[in-house]
Amino acid sequence: RCRPGGDFLMSTNTVQIDSLVHSFGRGSTYREVLRGISLNIAAGEVVILTGPSGCGKTTLLTLIGALRTTRSGSVNVLGQELRGAGRRRRQRLRQRIGMIFQGHNLLKCLTAEENVQMGADLLPGLSFAARRARSREWLRAVGLEGHEMKRIDQLSGGQRQRVAIARALAAEPQLLLADEPTASLDSVSGRSVVELLNKLAREQACAVLMVTHDPRILDMADRLLRMEDGCLLEAEE
């Protein structure tokens, strides 16, 4: 029913989706949000997804991120089929996925450094000192040196967004899902953050899928996709 997003010819597909359908509600409230989505994303590829609000972009991210249950079609992420996957399998898979969502999901009772360390804590075999040092390195990388000991409620919206980005990157994810990662950032900060995501993709063979309305960063993608009315389309050049 929808023209699928094309393949990116690299070594291994991190994400393989075939004929994905997702809906909400029943009876008179039934609404089909995703309509026959098919998509491959390769390791090391940066894909940007655009489209109007309410067209299903965030729903697609949450299904790929194993935050929702896949009922119809196939969603294979990092070699794991998510259709019919139980809670425990989805939880284990999420440890290999970095997620950046608009609500930040930071713990206000912790400092910026402690929030980022929650990402580093997912890496096996690192001492506490190594994980703390890693959190500081990523805070410097996103331009927050000197803010390490500030609590989240002492930071601006843009600074909180950068903490959330640093936390996701600190875990060395194999897949990064980002929903409007530059929404709270100025043009210079936004491009520097996307450059970081590109670097992660290249150096660690991490697949990156970003949802954005920000036209300033579209040129930094390997591939542009557009979603309309639950259908996935190749974006026009």
PDB file of C-alpha atoms in Angstrom:
ATOM      1  CA  ARG A   1       0.000   0.000   0.000  1.00  0.00           C
ATOM      2  CA  CYS A   2       2.945   2.329   0.547  1.00  0.00           C
ATOM      3  CA  ARG A   3       6.095   2.625  -1.501  1.00  0.00           C
ATOM      4  CA  PRO A   4       8.852   1.298   0.768  1.00  0.00           C
ATOM      5  CA  GLY A   5      11.966   3.184   1.817  1.00  0.00           C
ATOM      6  CA  GLY A   6      14.840   2.017  -0.384  1.00  0.00           C
ATOM      7  CA  ASP A   7      17.825  -0.005   0.757  1.00  0.00           C
ATOM      8  CA  PHE A   8      21.210   1.509   1.513  1.00  0.00           C
ATOM      9  CA  LEU A   9      23.861  -0.846   0.156  1.00  0.00           C
ATOM     10  CA  MET A  10      26.287  -1.455   3.020  1.00  0.00           C
ATOM     11  CA  SER A  11      27.414  -4.589   4.811  1.00  0.00           C
ATOM     12  CA  THR A  12      24.763  -5.459   7.375  1.00  0.00           C
ATOM     13  CA  ASN A  13      21.254  -4.185   7.955  1.00  0.00           C
ATOM     14  CA  THR A  14      20.722  -3.111  11.544  1.00  0.00           C
ATOM     15  CA  VAL A  15      16.999  -2.589  10.981  1.00  0.00           C
ATOM     16  CA  GLN A  16      14.844  -4.684   8.632  1.00  0.00           C
ATOM     17  CA  ILE A  17      11.128  -3.896   8.492  1.00  0.00           C
ATOM     18  CA  ASP A  18       8.658  -5.632   6.226  1.00  0.00           C
ATOM     19  CA  SER A  19       4.952  -4.827   5.799  1.00  0.00           C
ATOM     20  CA  LEU A  20       4.616  -3.222   9.236  1.00  0.00           C
ATOM     21  CA  VAL A  21       1.081  -2.171  10.161  1.00  0.00           C
ATOM     22  CA  HIS A  22       0.191  -0.556  13.475  1.00  0.00           C
ATOM     23  CA  SER A  23      -3.096   0.785  14.780  1.00  0.00           C
ATOM     24  CA  PHE A  24      -4.686   2.265  17.876  1.00  0.00           C
ATOM     25  CA  GLY A  25      -8.187   1.816  19.243  1.00  0.00           C
ATOM     26  CA  ARG A  26     -11.061  -0.460  18.322  1.00  0.00           C
ATOM     27  CA  GLY A  27     -14.432  -0.129  16.663  1.00  0.00           C
ATOM     28  CA  SER A  28     -15.372   3.504  16.110  1.00  0.00           C
ATOM     29  CA  THR A  29     -12.039   4.682  17.579  1.00  0.00           C
ATOM     30  CA  TYR A  30      -9.892   2.444  15.346  1.00  0.00           C
ATOM     31  CA  ARG A  31      -7.105   4.313  13.567  1.00  0.00           C
ATOM     32  CA  GLU A  32      -4.391   2.800  11.397  1.00  0.00           C
ATOM     33  CA  VAL A  33      -1.210   4.776  12.094  1.00  0.00           C
ATOM     34  CA  LEU A  34       1.351   2.821  10.028  1.00  0.00           C
ATOM     35  CA  ARG A  35       0.361   1.300   6.704  1.00  0.00           C
ATOM     36  CA  GLY A  36       2.569  -1.422   5.273  1.00  0.00           C
ATOM     37  CA  ILE A  37       5.948   0.098   6.155  1.00  0.00           C
ATOM     38  CA  SER A  38       9.021  -1.614   4.678  1.00  0.00           C
ATOM     39  CA  LEU A  39      12.486  -0.259   5.428  1.00  0.00           C
ATOM     40  CA  ASN A  40      16.107  -1.353   5.774  1.00  0.00           C
ATOM     41  CA  ILE A  41      18.738   0.689   7.629  1.00  0.00           C
ATOM     42  CA  ALA A  42      22.358  -0.419   7.375  1.00  0.00           C
ATOM     43  CA  ALA A  43      25.055  -0.346  10.022  1.00  0.00           C
ATOM     44  CA  GLY A  44      26.826   3.016   9.775  1.00  0.00           C
ATOM     45  CA  GLU A  45      23.985   4.701   7.860  1.00  0.00           C
ATOM     46  CA  VAL A  46      22.395   7.994   8.915  1.00  0.00           C
ATOM     47  CA  VAL A  47      18.743   8.269   7.872  1.00  0.00           C
ATOM     48  CA  ILE A  48      16.574  11.340   8.456  1.00  0.00           C
ATOM     49  CA  LEU A  49      12.789  10.986   8.499  1.00  0.00           C
ATOM     50  CA  THR A  50      10.530  13.995   7.947  1.00  0.00           C
ATOM     51  CA  GLY A  51       6.786  14.496   7.689  1.00  0.00           C
ATOM     52  CA  PRO A  52       3.889  16.396   9.250  1.00  0.00           C
ATOM     53  CA  SER A  53       2.966  16.006  12.900  1.00  0.00           C
ATOM     54  CA  GLY A  54       0.728  13.027  13.591  1.00  0.00           C
ATOM     55  CA  CYS A  55       1.753  11.016  10.513  1.00  0.00           C
ATOM     56  CA  GLY A  56       3.285   8.144  12.533  1.00  0.00           C
ATOM     57  CA  LYS A  57       6.992   9.050  12.784  1.00  0.00           C
ATOM     58  CA  THR A  58       7.285   8.725  16.563  1.00  0.00           C
ATOM     59  CA  THR A  59       5.185   5.541  16.570  1.00  0.00           C
ATOM     60  CA  LEU A  60       7.639   4.028  14.097  1.00  0.00           C
ATOM     61  CA  LEU A  61      10.583   4.988  16.330  1.00  0.00           C
ATOM     62  CA  THR A  62       8.994   3.415  19.392  1.00  0.00           C
ATOM     63  CA  LEU A  63       8.319   0.161  17.530  1.00  0.00           C
ATOM     64  CA  ILE A  64      11.907  -0.015  16.265  1.00  0.00           C
ATOM     65  CA  GLY A  65      13.106   0.802  19.781  1.00  0.00           C
ATOM     66  CA  ALA A  66      11.120  -2.112  21.261  1.00  0.00           C
ATOM     67  CA  LEU A  67       9.002   0.257  23.344  1.00  0.00           C
ATOM     68  CA  ARG A  68       5.781  -1.041  21.781  1.00  0.00           C
ATOM     69  CA  THR A  69       4.677  -4.521  20.799  1.00  0.00           C
ATOM     70  CA  THR A  70       4.792  -5.346  17.082  1.00  0.00           C
ATOM     71  CA  ARG A  71       1.535  -7.091  16.089  1.00  0.00           C
ATOM     72  CA  SER A  72       1.502  -7.133  12.287  1.00  0.00           C
ATOM     73  CA  GLY A  73       4.408  -7.378   9.879  1.00  0.00           C
ATOM     74  CA  SER A  74       8.058  -7.927  10.719  1.00  0.00           C
ATOM     75  CA  VAL A  75      10.443  -5.667  12.659  1.00  0.00           C
ATOM     76  CA  ASN A  76      13.930  -7.145  12.966  1.00  0.00           C
ATOM     77  CA  VAL A  77      16.398  -5.037  14.959  1.00  0.00           C
ATOM     78  CA  LEU A  78      20.017  -6.097  15.556  1.00  0.00           C
ATOM     79  CA  GLY A  79      19.098  -9.618  14.575  1.00  0.00           C
ATOM     80  CA  GLN A  80      16.105  -9.830  16.920  1.00  0.00           C
ATOM     81  CA  GLU A  81      12.588 -10.306  15.550  1.00  0.00           C
ATOM     82  CA  LEU A  82      10.252  -8.087  17.560  1.00  0.00           C
ATOM     83  CA  ARG A  83       6.915  -9.428  16.374  1.00  0.00           C
ATOM     84  CA  GLY A  84       5.701 -11.509  19.288  1.00  0.00           C
ATOM     85  CA  ALA A  85       8.783 -10.717  21.409  1.00  0.00           C
ATOM     86  CA  GLY A  86       8.209 -10.811  25.161  1.00  0.00           C
ATOM     87  CA  ARG A  87       9.015  -8.040  27.611  1.00  0.00           C
ATOM     88  CA  ARG A  88      12.321  -9.517  28.761  1.00  0.00           C
ATOM     89  CA  ARG A  89      13.682  -9.909  25.222  1.00  0.00           C
ATOM     90  CA  ARG A  90      12.660  -6.361  24.369  1.00  0.00           C
ATOM     91  CA  GLN A  91      14.325  -5.057  27.542  1.00  0.00           C
ATOM     92  CA  ARG A  92      17.602  -6.773  26.651  1.00  0.00           C
ATOM     93  CA  LEU A  93      17.462  -5.358  23.134  1.00  0.00           C
ATOM     94  CA  ARG A  94      16.869  -1.817  24.413  1.00  0.00           C
ATOM     95  CA  GLN A  95      20.226  -1.954  26.198  1.00  0.00           C
ATOM     96  CA  ARG A  96      21.864  -1.957  22.754  1.00  0.00           C
ATOM     97  CA  ILE A  97      19.799   0.970  21.444  1.00  0.00           C
ATOM     98  CA  GLY A  98      20.378   4.645  22.192  1.00  0.00           C
ATOM     99  CA  MET A  99      17.204   6.726  22.366  1.00  0.00           C
ATOM    100  CA  ILE A 100      16.827  10.501  22.346  1.00  0.00           C
ATOM    101  CA  PHE A 101      13.245  11.679  22.761  1.00  0.00           C
ATOM    102  CA  GLN A 102      11.823  15.177  23.093  1.00  0.00           C
ATOM    103  CA  GLY A 103      10.870  14.726  26.752  1.00  0.00           C
ATOM    104  CA  HIS A 104      14.545  14.082  27.631  1.00  0.00           C
ATOM    105  CA  ASN A 105      13.560  11.493  30.313  1.00  0.00           C
ATOM    106  CA  LEU A 106      16.335  12.734  32.619  1.00  0.00           C
ATOM    107  CA  LEU A 107      16.306  12.234  36.388  1.00  0.00           C
ATOM    108  CA  LYS A 108      15.971  15.646  38.027  1.00  0.00           C
ATOM    109  CA  CYS A 109      17.430  14.418  41.321  1.00  0.00           C
ATOM    110  CA  LEU A 110      20.757  13.612  39.618  1.00  0.00           C
ATOM    111  CA  THR A 111      23.474  15.842  38.192  1.00  0.00           C
ATOM    112  CA  ALA A 112      24.195  16.070  34.485  1.00  0.00           C
ATOM    113  CA  GLU A 113      27.222  13.843  35.008  1.00  0.00           C
ATOM    114  CA  GLU A 114      25.220  11.216  36.886  1.00  0.00           C
ATOM    115  CA  ASN A 115      22.511  11.183  34.211  1.00  0.00           C
ATOM    116  CA  VAL A 116      25.072  10.564  31.471  1.00  0.00           C
ATOM    117  CA  GLN A 117      26.729   7.864  33.551  1.00  0.00           C
ATOM    118  CA  MET A 118      23.460   5.936  33.416  1.00  0.00           C
ATOM    119  CA  GLY A 119      24.323   5.331  29.760  1.00  0.00           C
ATOM    120  CA  ALA A 120      27.903   4.317  30.518  1.00  0.00           C
ATOM    121  CA  ASP A 121      26.619   1.956  33.220  1.00  0.00           C
ATOM    122  CA  LEU A 122      25.266  -0.282  30.448  1.00  0.00           C
ATOM    123  CA  LEU A 123      28.804  -1.066  29.259  1.00  0.00           C
ATOM    124  CA  PRO A 124      30.236  -4.246  30.796  1.00  0.00           C
ATOM    125  CA  GLY A 125      33.658  -4.449  32.405  1.00  0.00           C
ATOM    126  CA  LEU A 126      34.183  -0.757  33.188  1.00  0.00           C
ATOM    127  CA  SER A 127      35.106   0.459  36.657  1.00  0.00           C
ATOM    128  CA  PHE A 128      33.109   3.206  38.338  1.00  0.00           C
ATOM    129  CA  ALA A 129      35.939   5.665  37.672  1.00  0.00           C
ATOM    130  CA  ALA A 130      36.034   4.723  33.982  1.00  0.00           C
ATOM    131  CA  ARG A 131      32.276   5.140  33.634  1.00  0.00           C
ATOM    132  CA  ARG A 132      32.385   8.518  35.377  1.00  0.00           C
ATOM    133  CA  ALA A 133      35.278   9.629  33.148  1.00  0.00           C
ATOM    134  CA  ARG A 134      33.323   8.534  30.091  1.00  0.00           C
ATOM    135  CA  SER A 135      30.312  10.605  31.145  1.00  0.00           C
ATOM    136  CA  ARG A 136      32.538  13.684  31.483  1.00  0.00           C
ATOM    137  CA  GLU A 137      34.048  13.090  28.039  1.00  0.00           C
ATOM    138  CA  TRP A 138      30.632  13.003  26.398  1.00  0.00           C
ATOM    139  CA  LEU A 139      29.470  16.108  28.253  1.00  0.00           C
ATOM    140  CA  ARG A 140      32.536  17.911  26.888  1.00  0.00           C
ATOM    141  CA  ALA A 141      31.757  16.553  23.425  1.00  0.00           C
ATOM    142  CA  VAL A 142      28.270  18.125  23.468  1.00  0.00           C
ATOM    143  CA  GLY A 143      29.574  21.450  24.806  1.00  0.00           C
ATOM    144  CA  LEU A 144      28.648  21.110  28.479  1.00  0.00           C
ATOM    145  CA  GLU A 145      32.065  21.224  30.109  1.00  0.00           C
ATOM    146  CA  GLY A 146      31.698  23.049  33.425  1.00  0.00           C
ATOM    147  CA  HIS A 147      28.078  21.926  33.863  1.00  0.00           C
ATOM    148  CA  GLU A 148      28.824  18.396  35.076  1.00  0.00           C
ATOM    149  CA  MET A 149      27.711  18.937  38.675  1.00  0.00           C
ATOM    150  CA  LYS A 150      24.540  20.882  37.917  1.00  0.00           C
ATOM    151  CA  ARG A 151      21.204  19.227  38.574  1.00  0.00           C
ATOM    152  CA  ILE A 152      18.825  18.918  35.649  1.00  0.00           C
ATOM    153  CA  ASP A 153      16.497  21.608  37.005  1.00  0.00           C
ATOM    154  CA  GLN A 154      19.443  24.038  36.871  1.00  0.00           C
ATOM    155  CA  LEU A 155      19.897  23.571  33.124  1.00  0.00           C
ATOM    156  CA  SER A 156      18.120  25.192  30.180  1.00  0.00           C
ATOM    157  CA  GLY A 157      16.009  23.206  27.731  1.00  0.00           C
ATOM    158  CA  GLY A 158      18.838  23.101  25.194  1.00  0.00           C
ATOM    159  CA  GLN A 159      21.339  21.976  27.823  1.00  0.00           C
ATOM    160  CA  ARG A 160      18.985  19.209  28.947  1.00  0.00           C
ATOM    161  CA  GLN A 161      18.687  18.050  25.357  1.00  0.00           C
ATOM    162  CA  ARG A 162      22.474  17.828  25.119  1.00  0.00           C
ATOM    163  CA  VAL A 163      22.642  15.843  28.363  1.00  0.00           C
ATOM    164  CA  ALA A 164      20.112  13.387  26.910  1.00  0.00           C
ATOM    165  CA  ILE A 165      22.210  13.085  23.745  1.00  0.00           C
ATOM    166  CA  ALA A 166      25.399  12.513  25.755  1.00  0.00           C
ATOM    167  CA  ARG A 167      23.667   9.828  27.840  1.00  0.00           C
ATOM    168  CA  ALA A 168      22.560   7.968  24.704  1.00  0.00           C
ATOM    169  CA  LEU A 169      26.032   8.135  23.151  1.00  0.00           C
ATOM    170  CA  ALA A 170      27.825   7.086  26.352  1.00  0.00           C
ATOM    171  CA  ALA A 171      26.304   3.606  26.061  1.00  0.00           C
ATOM    172  CA  GLU A 172      28.009   2.954  22.677  1.00  0.00           C
ATOM    173  CA  PRO A 173      24.715   1.954  21.025  1.00  0.00           C
ATOM    174  CA  GLN A 174      24.561  -0.137  17.889  1.00  0.00           C
ATOM    175  CA  LEU A 175      21.407   1.747  16.858  1.00  0.00           C
ATOM    176  CA  LEU A 176      20.512   5.333  17.720  1.00  0.00           C
ATOM    177  CA  LEU A 177      16.926   6.598  17.485  1.00  0.00           C
ATOM    178  CA  ALA A 178      16.459  10.350  17.823  1.00  0.00           C
ATOM    179  CA  ASP A 179      13.165  12.259  17.864  1.00  0.00           C
ATOM    180  CA  GLU A 180      13.804  15.949  17.085  1.00  0.00           C
ATOM    181  CA  PRO A 181      17.332  15.949  18.593  1.00  0.00           C
ATOM    182  CA  THR A 182      17.989  19.566  17.538  1.00  0.00           C
ATOM    183  CA  ALA A 183      14.601  21.026  18.507  1.00  0.00           C
ATOM    184  CA  SER A 184      15.920  22.963  21.517  1.00  0.00           C
ATOM    185  CA  LEU A 185      19.279  23.879  19.986  1.00  0.00           C
ATOM    186  CA  ASP A 186      20.503  26.850  17.962  1.00  0.00           C
ATOM    187  CA  SER A 187      21.856  26.284  14.462  1.00  0.00           C
ATOM    188  CA  VAL A 188      25.510  25.955  15.526  1.00  0.00           C
ATOM    189  CA  SER A 189      24.786  23.565  18.422  1.00  0.00           C
ATOM    190  CA  GLY A 190      22.351  21.582  16.288  1.00  0.00           C
ATOM    191  CA  ARG A 191      24.865  20.947  13.523  1.00  0.00           C
ATOM    192  CA  SER A 192      27.613  20.053  15.998  1.00  0.00           C
ATOM    193  CA  VAL A 193      25.319  17.474  17.616  1.00  0.00           C
ATOM    194  CA  VAL A 194      24.422  15.910  14.263  1.00  0.00           C
ATOM    195  CA  GLU A 195      28.121  15.850  13.373  1.00  0.00           C
ATOM    196  CA  LEU A 196      28.661  13.845  16.568  1.00  0.00           C
ATOM    197  CA  LEU A 197      25.949  11.404  15.532  1.00  0.00           C
ATOM    198  CA  ASN A 198      27.553  11.056  12.102  1.00  0.00           C
ATOM    199  CA  LYS A 199      30.913  10.388  13.731  1.00  0.00           C
ATOM    200  CA  LEU A 200      29.355   7.713  15.928  1.00  0.00           C
ATOM    201  CA  ALA A 201      27.793   6.094  12.865  1.00  0.00           C
ATOM    202  CA  ARG A 202      31.072   5.992  10.947  1.00  0.00           C
ATOM    203  CA  GLU A 203      33.440   4.981  13.743  1.00  0.00           C
ATOM    204  CA  GLN A 204      31.232   2.449  15.527  1.00  0.00           C
ATOM    205  CA  ALA A 205      29.079   1.217  12.603  1.00  0.00           C
ATOM    206  CA  CYS A 206      26.035   2.514  14.458  1.00  0.00           C
ATOM    207  CA  ALA A 207      22.839   2.986  12.447  1.00  0.00           C
ATOM    208  CA  VAL A 208      21.140   6.325  13.114  1.00  0.00           C
ATOM    209  CA  LEU A 209      17.474   7.152  12.476  1.00  0.00           C
ATOM    210  CA  MET A 210      16.478  10.759  13.177  1.00  0.00           C
ATOM    211  CA  VAL A 211      13.029  12.309  13.043  1.00  0.00           C
ATOM    212  CA  THR A 212      13.222  16.037  12.452  1.00  0.00           C
ATOM    213  CA  HIS A 213      11.468  19.135  11.170  1.00  0.00           C
ATOM    214  CA  ASP A 214      14.807  20.995  11.101  1.00  0.00           C
ATOM    215  CA  PRO A 215      15.743  21.839   7.480  1.00  0.00           C
ATOM    216  CA  ARG A 216      19.226  22.965   8.617  1.00  0.00           C
ATOM    217  CA  ILE A 217      20.485  19.388   9.073  1.00  0.00           C
ATOM    218  CA  LEU A 218      18.924  17.540   6.127  1.00  0.00           C
ATOM    219  CA  ASP A 219      22.141  17.727   4.112  1.00  0.00           C
ATOM    220  CA  MET A 220      23.931  15.623   6.746  1.00  0.00           C
ATOM    221  CA  ALA A 221      21.930  12.442   6.063  1.00  0.00           C
ATOM    222  CA  ASP A 222      22.912   9.519   3.873  1.00  0.00           C
ATOM    223  CA  ARG A 223      19.256   9.121   2.986  1.00  0.00           C
ATOM    224  CA  LEU A 224      16.115  11.214   3.414  1.00  0.00           C
ATOM    225  CA  LEU A 225      12.717   9.608   3.920  1.00  0.00           C
ATOM    226  CA  ARG A 226       9.317  11.220   4.274  1.00  0.00           C
ATOM    227  CA  MET A 227       6.217   9.911   5.994  1.00  0.00           C
ATOM    228  CA  GLU A 228       2.682  10.942   5.060  1.00  0.00           C
ATOM    229  CA  ASP A 229      -0.536   9.436   6.426  1.00  0.00           C
ATOM    230  CA  GLY A 230       1.321   6.418   7.788  1.00  0.00           C
ATOM    231  CA  CYS A 231       3.124   5.691   4.512  1.00  0.00           C
ATOM    232  CA  LEU A 232       6.885   5.836   4.080  1.00  0.00           C
ATOM    233  CA  LEU A 233       8.197   7.521   0.919  1.00  0.00           C
ATOM    234  CA  GLU A 234      11.571   8.468  -0.479  1.00  0.00           C
ATOM    235  CA  ALA A 235      12.001  12.205   0.074  1.00  0.00           C
ATOM    236  CA  GLU A 236      12.195  14.380  -3.026  1.00  0.00           C
ATOM    237  CA  GLU A 237      15.624  15.775  -3.837  1.00  0.00           C
TER     238      GLU A 237
END
